[in-house]
Amino acid sequence: MTVAIVDYGSGNLRSAAKAFERAAAESGKGERILVTSSAAEIAAADRVVLPGVGAFGDCMAGLSALPGMLEALDDAVIRGGRPFLGICVGMQLMAERGVEHGVHRGLGWIAGAVEAIEPAGGLKVPHMGWNELQIDAPAHPIFSGIETGAHFYFVHSYALRCTDPAQCLATVSYGGSIAAVVGRDNMAGTQFHPEKSQANGLRLLANFLAWRP
């Protein structure tokens, strides 16, 4: 089984790849972890991971610049029903649009827009550091063995505001409620970085590897 991590020039992918390799080794399933910018390899993968660091528009432009990549993602995830995980800006790109430095089209898989967080109480932006998860869909397989109150590591200034509350699977409180995990059907996305979230992050990645939507 191949897990393809999309390389579109956004951030350091090695930490995500190493975390997936560790989760795969600990689960004993022996998945092949592939970092690739090839649309053909994404199309052939059993699972797809889209990480991301930086501005929404820049990340979407980088993804769009890879020949055939948007079509391959749609074929694999939407039409093929293969499990998908978006991480940080990769999760945000699942939205219909982002409004960071202008309005930019997203993948359109999750209804809603990515907007600046404006926390009450004078809290600093970006939202950076460890925070407690509030799980709203505890039966979802991505949360197996993870309970409300589990800590995950966040670094972001923008957040996805879901139009459909059912597509917001977990939130975090930071001067207001912020979407921390979104999803529907065969796809999920985390605003936090599971690869930086120690044991809880590895558990979530292992859950994704075992997920059979």
PDB file of C-alpha atoms in Angstrom:
ATOM      1  CA  MET A   1       0.000   0.000   0.000  1.00  0.00           C
ATOM      2  CA  THR A   2       1.353   3.424  -0.980  1.00  0.00           C
ATOM      3  CA  VAL A   3       0.745   6.654   0.927  1.00  0.00           C
ATOM      4  CA  ALA A   4       1.606   9.598  -1.334  1.00  0.00           C
ATOM      5  CA  ILE A   5       2.559  12.935   0.258  1.00  0.00           C
ATOM      6  CA  VAL A   6       2.135  15.736  -2.286  1.00  0.00           C
ATOM      7  CA  ASP A   7       5.286  17.818  -2.790  1.00  0.00           C
ATOM      8  CA  TYR A   8       4.348  21.168  -4.304  1.00  0.00           C
ATOM      9  CA  GLY A   9       7.112  23.316  -2.834  1.00  0.00           C
ATOM     10  CA  SER A  10       5.352  24.169   0.416  1.00  0.00           C
ATOM     11  CA  GLY A  11       7.501  23.775   3.507  1.00  0.00           C
ATOM     12  CA  ASN A  12       9.652  20.939   4.785  1.00  0.00           C
ATOM     13  CA  LEU A  13       7.957  17.656   3.960  1.00  0.00           C
ATOM     14  CA  ARG A  14      10.580  15.492   5.621  1.00  0.00           C
ATOM     15  CA  SER A  15       9.087  15.811   9.103  1.00  0.00           C
ATOM     16  CA  ALA A  16       5.664  14.723   7.820  1.00  0.00           C
ATOM     17  CA  ALA A  17       7.187  11.819   5.904  1.00  0.00           C
ATOM     18  CA  LYS A  18       9.209  10.681   8.941  1.00  0.00           C
ATOM     19  CA  ALA A  19       6.115  10.812  11.162  1.00  0.00           C
ATOM     20  CA  PHE A  20       4.148   8.702   8.674  1.00  0.00           C
ATOM     21  CA  GLU A  21       7.038   6.247   8.389  1.00  0.00           C
ATOM     22  CA  ARG A  22       7.086   5.879  12.170  1.00  0.00           C
ATOM     23  CA  ALA A  23       3.307   5.486  12.393  1.00  0.00           C
ATOM     24  CA  ALA A  24       3.412   2.864   9.629  1.00  0.00           C
ATOM     25  CA  ALA A  25       6.250   0.986  11.333  1.00  0.00           C
ATOM     26  CA  GLU A  26       4.485   1.001  14.702  1.00  0.00           C
ATOM     27  CA  SER A  27       1.222  -0.189  13.164  1.00  0.00           C
ATOM     28  CA  GLY A  28       3.055  -3.047  11.454  1.00  0.00           C
ATOM     29  CA  LYS A  29       1.233  -2.520   8.184  1.00  0.00           C
ATOM     30  CA  GLY A  30       4.348  -1.703   6.172  1.00  0.00           C
ATOM     31  CA  GLU A  31       2.906   1.092   4.056  1.00  0.00           C
ATOM     32  CA  ARG A  32       5.222   2.699   1.529  1.00  0.00           C
ATOM     33  CA  ILE A  33       5.532   6.443   2.216  1.00  0.00           C
ATOM     34  CA  LEU A  34       6.189   8.354  -1.001  1.00  0.00           C
ATOM     35  CA  VAL A  35       6.911  12.091  -1.277  1.00  0.00           C
ATOM     36  CA  THR A  36       6.096  13.075  -4.852  1.00  0.00           C
ATOM     37  CA  SER A  37       5.236  15.918  -7.196  1.00  0.00           C
ATOM     38  CA  SER A  38       4.063  13.478  -9.888  1.00  0.00           C
ATOM     39  CA  ALA A  39       0.375  13.504 -10.790  1.00  0.00           C
ATOM     40  CA  ALA A  40       0.713   9.931 -12.052  1.00  0.00           C
ATOM     41  CA  GLU A  41       2.028   8.727  -8.683  1.00  0.00           C
ATOM     42  CA  ILE A  42      -0.768  10.539  -6.859  1.00  0.00           C
ATOM     43  CA  ALA A  43      -3.289   8.906  -9.189  1.00  0.00           C
ATOM     44  CA  ALA A  44      -1.847   5.464  -8.411  1.00  0.00           C
ATOM     45  CA  ALA A  45      -1.572   5.910  -4.629  1.00  0.00           C
ATOM     46  CA  ASP A  46      -3.810   4.143  -2.113  1.00  0.00           C
ATOM     47  CA  ARG A  47      -3.869   7.162   0.237  1.00  0.00           C
ATOM     48  CA  VAL A  48      -3.081  10.823  -0.330  1.00  0.00           C
ATOM     49  CA  VAL A  49      -1.681  13.405   2.106  1.00  0.00           C
ATOM     50  CA  LEU A  50      -1.571  17.144   1.359  1.00  0.00           C
ATOM     51  CA  PRO A  51       0.610  19.119   3.784  1.00  0.00           C
ATOM     52  CA  GLY A  52       1.160  22.854   3.603  1.00  0.00           C
ATOM     53  CA  VAL A  53       2.927  25.799   5.199  1.00  0.00           C
ATOM     54  CA  GLY A  54       2.569  29.442   4.162  1.00  0.00           C
ATOM     55  CA  ALA A  55      -0.088  31.592   2.519  1.00  0.00           C
ATOM     56  CA  PHE A  56      -3.237  30.020   1.054  1.00  0.00           C
ATOM     57  CA  GLY A  57      -2.855  31.672  -2.368  1.00  0.00           C
ATOM     58  CA  ASP A  58       0.813  30.760  -2.728  1.00  0.00           C
ATOM     59  CA  CYS A  59       0.134  27.151  -1.784  1.00  0.00           C
ATOM     60  CA  MET A  60      -2.786  26.855  -4.196  1.00  0.00           C
ATOM     61  CA  ALA A  61      -0.658  28.388  -6.960  1.00  0.00           C
ATOM     62  CA  GLY A  62       2.134  25.907  -6.257  1.00  0.00           C
ATOM     63  CA  LEU A  63      -0.290  22.987  -6.347  1.00  0.00           C
ATOM     64  CA  SER A  64      -1.917  24.235  -9.557  1.00  0.00           C
ATOM     65  CA  ALA A  65       1.485  24.628 -11.228  1.00  0.00           C
ATOM     66  CA  LEU A  66       2.174  20.874 -11.089  1.00  0.00           C
ATOM     67  CA  PRO A  67       1.041  19.395 -14.434  1.00  0.00           C
ATOM     68  CA  GLY A  68      -2.136  17.374 -14.024  1.00  0.00           C
ATOM     69  CA  MET A  69      -2.057  17.516 -10.207  1.00  0.00           C
ATOM     70  CA  LEU A  70      -5.493  19.066  -9.576  1.00  0.00           C
ATOM     71  CA  GLU A  71      -7.079  16.533 -11.931  1.00  0.00           C
ATOM     72  CA  ALA A  72      -5.178  13.667 -10.269  1.00  0.00           C
ATOM     73  CA  LEU A  73      -6.341  14.766  -6.816  1.00  0.00           C
ATOM     74  CA  ASP A  74      -9.962  14.963  -7.958  1.00  0.00           C
ATOM     75  CA  ASP A  75      -9.699  11.557  -9.633  1.00  0.00           C
ATOM     76  CA  ALA A  76      -8.114   9.891  -6.609  1.00  0.00           C
ATOM     77  CA  VAL A  77     -10.075  11.556  -3.805  1.00  0.00           C
ATOM     78  CA  ILE A  78     -13.452  12.597  -5.210  1.00  0.00           C
ATOM     79  CA  ARG A  79     -14.058  10.021  -7.920  1.00  0.00           C
ATOM     80  CA  GLY A  80     -11.798   7.263  -6.587  1.00  0.00           C
ATOM     81  CA  GLY A  81     -12.821   7.587  -2.948  1.00  0.00           C
ATOM     82  CA  ARG A  82      -9.309   7.079  -1.626  1.00  0.00           C
ATOM     83  CA  PRO A  83      -8.558   8.244   1.921  1.00  0.00           C
ATOM     84  CA  PHE A  84      -7.195  11.798   2.035  1.00  0.00           C
ATOM     85  CA  LEU A  85      -5.602  13.836   4.825  1.00  0.00           C
ATOM     86  CA  GLY A  86      -4.882  17.573   4.605  1.00  0.00           C
ATOM     87  CA  ILE A  87      -2.482  19.090   7.145  1.00  0.00           C
ATOM     88  CA  CYS A  88      -2.421  22.789   8.170  1.00  0.00           C
ATOM     89  CA  VAL A  89      -2.616  24.813   4.921  1.00  0.00           C
ATOM     90  CA  GLY A  90      -3.238  21.496   3.150  1.00  0.00           C
ATOM     91  CA  MET A  91      -6.417  21.269   5.216  1.00  0.00           C
ATOM     92  CA  GLN A  92      -7.294  24.873   4.390  1.00  0.00           C
ATOM     93  CA  LEU A  93      -6.940  24.186   0.647  1.00  0.00           C
ATOM     94  CA  MET A  94      -9.877  21.767   0.968  1.00  0.00           C
ATOM     95  CA  ALA A  95     -12.144  24.830   1.349  1.00  0.00           C
ATOM     96  CA  GLU A  96     -13.999  26.623  -1.422  1.00  0.00           C
ATOM     97  CA  ARG A  97     -11.850  29.730  -1.087  1.00  0.00           C
ATOM     98  CA  GLY A  98      -9.265  31.559   1.004  1.00  0.00           C
ATOM     99  CA  VAL A  99      -9.190  35.298   1.660  1.00  0.00           C
ATOM    100  CA  GLU A 100      -5.541  35.698   2.652  1.00  0.00           C
ATOM    101  CA  HIS A 101      -4.005  38.542   0.587  1.00  0.00           C
ATOM    102  CA  GLY A 102      -6.947  38.554  -1.830  1.00  0.00           C
ATOM    103  CA  VAL A 103      -9.573  35.957  -2.681  1.00  0.00           C
ATOM    104  CA  HIS A 104      -8.238  32.626  -3.960  1.00  0.00           C
ATOM    105  CA  ARG A 105     -10.079  29.516  -5.134  1.00  0.00           C
ATOM    106  CA  GLY A 106      -9.536  26.331  -3.150  1.00  0.00           C
ATOM    107  CA  LEU A 107     -10.183  22.694  -4.002  1.00  0.00           C
ATOM    108  CA  GLY A 108     -13.862  23.129  -3.090  1.00  0.00           C
ATOM    109  CA  TRP A 109     -14.186  19.864  -1.155  1.00  0.00           C
ATOM    110  CA  ILE A 110     -15.349  21.418   2.133  1.00  0.00           C
ATOM    111  CA  ALA A 111     -18.006  24.143   2.074  1.00  0.00           C
ATOM    112  CA  GLY A 112     -16.655  27.346   3.570  1.00  0.00           C
ATOM    113  CA  ALA A 113     -13.877  29.915   3.464  1.00  0.00           C
ATOM    114  CA  VAL A 114     -10.479  30.336   5.111  1.00  0.00           C
ATOM    115  CA  GLU A 115     -10.440  33.656   6.969  1.00  0.00           C
ATOM    116  CA  ALA A 116      -8.173  35.457   9.439  1.00  0.00           C
ATOM    117  CA  ILE A 117      -8.620  34.453  13.057  1.00  0.00           C
ATOM    118  CA  GLU A 118      -9.542  37.373  15.300  1.00  0.00           C
ATOM    119  CA  PRO A 119      -9.394  36.011  18.840  1.00  0.00           C
ATOM    120  CA  ALA A 120     -11.143  37.855  21.627  1.00  0.00           C
ATOM    121  CA  GLY A 121      -9.342  38.830  24.792  1.00  0.00           C
ATOM    122  CA  GLY A 122      -6.189  40.174  23.206  1.00  0.00           C
ATOM    123  CA  LEU A 123      -4.739  36.758  22.370  1.00  0.00           C
ATOM    124  CA  LYS A 124      -1.815  36.855  19.958  1.00  0.00           C
ATOM    125  CA  VAL A 125      -1.910  35.925  16.290  1.00  0.00           C
ATOM    126  CA  PRO A 126      -0.646  33.555  15.035  1.00  0.00           C
ATOM    127  CA  HIS A 127      -2.214  30.930  17.237  1.00  0.00           C
ATOM    128  CA  MET A 128       0.943  29.053  18.116  1.00  0.00           C
ATOM    129  CA  GLY A 129       1.604  26.193  20.496  1.00  0.00           C
ATOM    130  CA  TRP A 130      -0.229  23.361  22.221  1.00  0.00           C
ATOM    131  CA  ASN A 131      -3.990  23.441  22.638  1.00  0.00           C
ATOM    132  CA  GLU A 132      -6.761  21.088  23.673  1.00  0.00           C
ATOM    133  CA  LEU A 133      -8.988  19.415  21.111  1.00  0.00           C
ATOM    134  CA  GLN A 134     -12.775  19.493  21.499  1.00  0.00           C
ATOM    135  CA  ILE A 135     -14.016  16.476  19.547  1.00  0.00           C
ATOM    136  CA  ASP A 136     -17.495  16.903  18.054  1.00  0.00           C
ATOM    137  CA  ALA A 137     -17.573  13.609  16.122  1.00  0.00           C
ATOM    138  CA  PRO A 138     -16.074  11.101  18.604  1.00  0.00           C
ATOM    139  CA  ALA A 139     -17.222   8.097  16.580  1.00  0.00           C
ATOM    140  CA  HIS A 140     -15.078   9.081  13.595  1.00  0.00           C
ATOM    141  CA  PRO A 141     -12.267   6.531  13.080  1.00  0.00           C
ATOM    142  CA  ILE A 142      -9.670   9.319  12.856  1.00  0.00           C
ATOM    143  CA  PHE A 143     -10.172   9.873  16.625  1.00  0.00           C
ATOM    144  CA  SER A 144      -9.802   6.260  17.749  1.00  0.00           C
ATOM    145  CA  GLY A 145      -7.986   6.320  21.096  1.00  0.00           C
ATOM    146  CA  ILE A 146      -8.015  10.143  21.183  1.00  0.00           C
ATOM    147  CA  GLU A 147     -10.295  11.917  23.617  1.00  0.00           C
ATOM    148  CA  THR A 148     -11.484  15.487  24.058  1.00  0.00           C
ATOM    149  CA  GLY A 149      -8.761  17.372  25.893  1.00  0.00           C
ATOM    150  CA  ALA A 150      -5.912  15.749  23.979  1.00  0.00           C
ATOM    151  CA  HIS A 151      -3.201  18.269  23.110  1.00  0.00           C
ATOM    152  CA  PHE A 152      -2.043  19.033  19.559  1.00  0.00           C
ATOM    153  CA  TYR A 153       0.404  21.583  18.161  1.00  0.00           C
ATOM    154  CA  PHE A 154      -0.926  24.560  16.154  1.00  0.00           C
ATOM    155  CA  VAL A 155       0.758  27.301  14.111  1.00  0.00           C
ATOM    156  CA  HIS A 156      -1.675  29.412  12.046  1.00  0.00           C
ATOM    157  CA  SER A 157      -3.181  32.847  11.524  1.00  0.00           C
ATOM    158  CA  TYR A 158      -6.125  31.771   9.344  1.00  0.00           C
ATOM    159  CA  ALA A 159      -8.837  29.186   9.898  1.00  0.00           C
ATOM    160  CA  LEU A 160     -11.488  27.371   7.867  1.00  0.00           C
ATOM    161  CA  ARG A 161     -15.010  28.507   8.705  1.00  0.00           C
ATOM    162  CA  CYS A 162     -17.262  25.614   7.682  1.00  0.00           C
ATOM    163  CA  THR A 163     -20.624  26.402   6.110  1.00  0.00           C
ATOM    164  CA  ASP A 164     -21.917  22.957   7.142  1.00  0.00           C
ATOM    165  CA  PRO A 165     -21.380  22.331  10.879  1.00  0.00           C
ATOM    166  CA  ALA A 166     -21.419  18.585  10.236  1.00  0.00           C
ATOM    167  CA  GLN A 167     -18.156  18.936   8.302  1.00  0.00           C
ATOM    168  CA  CYS A 168     -16.387  20.369  11.378  1.00  0.00           C
ATOM    169  CA  LEU A 169     -15.294  17.259  13.288  1.00  0.00           C
ATOM    170  CA  ALA A 170     -13.345  18.955  16.093  1.00  0.00           C
ATOM    171  CA  THR A 171     -12.602  22.453  17.326  1.00  0.00           C
ATOM    172  CA  VAL A 172     -10.106  24.272  19.492  1.00  0.00           C
ATOM    173  CA  SER A 173     -10.779  27.256  21.740  1.00  0.00           C
ATOM    174  CA  TYR A 174      -8.594  30.313  21.140  1.00  0.00           C
ATOM    175  CA  GLY A 175     -10.546  33.435  21.945  1.00  0.00           C
ATOM    176  CA  GLY A 176     -13.448  31.719  20.215  1.00  0.00           C
ATOM    177  CA  SER A 177     -14.093  28.385  18.530  1.00  0.00           C
ATOM    178  CA  ILE A 178     -11.783  27.453  15.630  1.00  0.00           C
ATOM    179  CA  ALA A 179     -12.108  24.431  13.319  1.00  0.00           C
ATOM    180  CA  ALA A 180      -9.330  21.999  14.201  1.00  0.00           C
ATOM    181  CA  VAL A 181     -10.429  18.943  12.186  1.00  0.00           C
ATOM    182  CA  VAL A 182     -12.752  18.970   9.191  1.00  0.00           C
ATOM    183  CA  GLY A 183     -13.951  16.198   6.947  1.00  0.00           C
ATOM    184  CA  ARG A 184     -16.585  14.336   5.018  1.00  0.00           C
ATOM    185  CA  ASP A 185     -16.818  10.958   3.281  1.00  0.00           C
ATOM    186  CA  ASN A 186     -13.244   9.723   2.638  1.00  0.00           C
ATOM    187  CA  MET A 187     -11.420  12.954   3.489  1.00  0.00           C
ATOM    188  CA  ALA A 188     -10.201  14.641   6.649  1.00  0.00           C
ATOM    189  CA  GLY A 189      -8.047  17.657   7.411  1.00  0.00           C
ATOM    190  CA  THR A 190      -6.268  18.898  10.530  1.00  0.00           C
ATOM    191  CA  GLN A 191      -5.426  22.529  11.255  1.00  0.00           C
ATOM    192  CA  PHE A 192      -2.789  21.345  13.714  1.00  0.00           C
ATOM    193  CA  HIS A 193       0.434  19.534  12.805  1.00  0.00           C
ATOM    194  CA  PRO A 194       0.141  15.850  13.789  1.00  0.00           C
ATOM    195  CA  GLU A 195       3.804  15.348  12.874  1.00  0.00           C
ATOM    196  CA  LYS A 196       4.712  17.832  15.638  1.00  0.00           C
ATOM    197  CA  SER A 197       2.144  16.573  18.148  1.00  0.00           C
ATOM    198  CA  GLN A 198       4.101  13.681  19.666  1.00  0.00           C
ATOM    199  CA  ALA A 199       2.113  10.611  20.789  1.00  0.00           C
ATOM    200  CA  ASN A 200      -1.327  12.045  19.973  1.00  0.00           C
ATOM    201  CA  GLY A 201      -0.167  13.043  16.506  1.00  0.00           C
ATOM    202  CA  LEU A 202       1.286   9.613  15.794  1.00  0.00           C
ATOM    203  CA  ARG A 203      -1.945   8.018  16.956  1.00  0.00           C
ATOM    204  CA  LEU A 204      -3.968  10.180  14.582  1.00  0.00           C
ATOM    205  CA  LEU A 205      -1.653   9.310  11.675  1.00  0.00           C
ATOM    206  CA  ALA A 206      -1.936   5.605  12.522  1.00  0.00           C
ATOM    207  CA  ASN A 207      -5.717   5.997  12.585  1.00  0.00           C
ATOM    208  CA  PHE A 208      -5.592   7.554   9.132  1.00  0.00           C
ATOM    209  CA  LEU A 209      -3.493   4.659   7.832  1.00  0.00           C
ATOM    210  CA  ALA A 210      -6.033   2.182   9.215  1.00  0.00           C
ATOM    211  CA  TRP A 211      -9.124   4.139   8.068  1.00  0.00           C
ATOM    212  CA  ARG A 212     -11.383   2.300   5.608  1.00  0.00           C
ATOM    213  CA  PRO A 213     -14.019   4.905   4.648  1.00  0.00           C
TER     214      PRO A 213
END
